[in-house]
Coordinates of C-alpha atoms in Angstrom, one line a residue:
X171 CA -0.2 -32.6 -17.2
X172 CA -2.3 -32.4 -20.4
X173 CA -4.9 -29.8 -21.2
X174 CA -7.5 -32.6 -20.8
X175 CA -6.7 -33.4 -17.2
X176 CA -9.3 -32.8 -14.6
X177 CA -8.5 -30.8 -11.4
X178 CA -8.6 -34.0 -9.5
X179 CA -5.8 -35.4 -11.7
X180 CA -3.4 -32.6 -10.7
X181 CA -2.4 -34.1 -7.4
X182 CA 0.9 -33.0 -5.7
X183 CA 2.6 -31.8 -9.0
X184 CA 0.0 -29.1 -9.4
X185 CA 0.6 -27.7 -5.9
X186 CA 2.5 -24.4 -6.5
X187 CA 4.5 -25.1 -3.3
X188 CA 5.8 -28.4 -4.6
X189 CA 9.4 -28.8 -5.8
X190 CA 8.1 -30.2 -9.2
X191 CA 6.0 -27.0 -9.8
X192 CA 9.1 -24.9 -9.0
X193 CA 11.3 -27.0 -11.4
X194 CA 8.7 -26.7 -14.1
X195 CA 8.6 -22.9 -13.7
X196 CA 12.4 -22.8 -13.9
X197 CA 12.3 -24.9 -17.1
X198 CA 9.8 -22.4 -18.6
X199 CA 12.0 -19.5 -17.6
X200 CA 15.0 -21.0 -19.2
X201 CA 13.1 -22.0 -22.4
X202 CA 11.3 -18.6 -22.8
X203 CA 13.7 -16.1 -21.3
X204 CA 10.8 -14.7 -19.2
X205 CA 11.4 -14.0 -15.5
X206 CA 10.7 -16.8 -13.0
X207 CA 7.8 -15.0 -11.3
X208 CA 6.0 -14.6 -14.5
X209 CA 6.6 -18.2 -15.5
X210 CA 5.3 -19.4 -12.1
X211 CA 2.2 -17.3 -12.5
X212 CA 1.5 -18.5 -16.1
X213 CA 2.0 -22.1 -15.0
X214 CA -0.4 -21.7 -12.2
X215 CA -3.0 -20.0 -14.5
X216 CA -2.5 -22.9 -17.0
X217 CA -3.3 -25.3 -14.1
X218 CA 0.1 -26.9 -14.2
X219 CA 0.0 -27.5 -18.0
X220 CA 3.6 -26.8 -19.2
X221 CA 2.7 -26.8 -22.9
X222 CA -0.1 -24.3 -22.4
X223 CA 1.9 -22.1 -20.1
X224 CA 4.8 -22.1 -22.7
X225 CA 2.3 -21.2 -25.5
X226 CA 0.9 -18.3 -23.5
X227 CA 4.4 -17.0 -22.6
X228 CA 5.6 -17.2 -26.2
X229 CA 2.5 -16.4 -28.3
X230 CA 0.4 -14.5 -25.8
X231 CA -3.3 -14.9 -24.9
X232 CA -4.5 -13.9 -28.3
X233 CA -3.2 -17.0 -29.9
X234 CA -5.6 -20.0 -30.3
X235 CA -4.4 -22.9 -28.2
X236 CA -3.2 -26.0 -30.1
X237 CA -5.4 -28.2 -27.8
X238 CA -8.7 -27.4 -26.0
X239 CA -8.4 -26.4 -22.4
X240 CA -11.0 -27.8 -20.1
X241 CA -11.6 -26.4 -16.6

C-alpha cells in the first residue's frame, strides 16, 4: 500500500482479519519493538500503509509524514 492508494485499492490486504494484515503487524512489531496490539492498531489507522504506520510508531504523530496521506 502507498499513502496515495484510495480505499477501493485496499482490497483483501487491508482487511484487518486477513493473514497479510497480521503478518504486516508482526513485521512492524519486530521492526519497532512495540507490542503487536499497538502495531495492529497503528496499521489499521494508517489504512494498511506499512511505511506510515512505522513512521507513527517510531516518530509519533507530531512528526510530519514523508509523503502526503489521502483519505
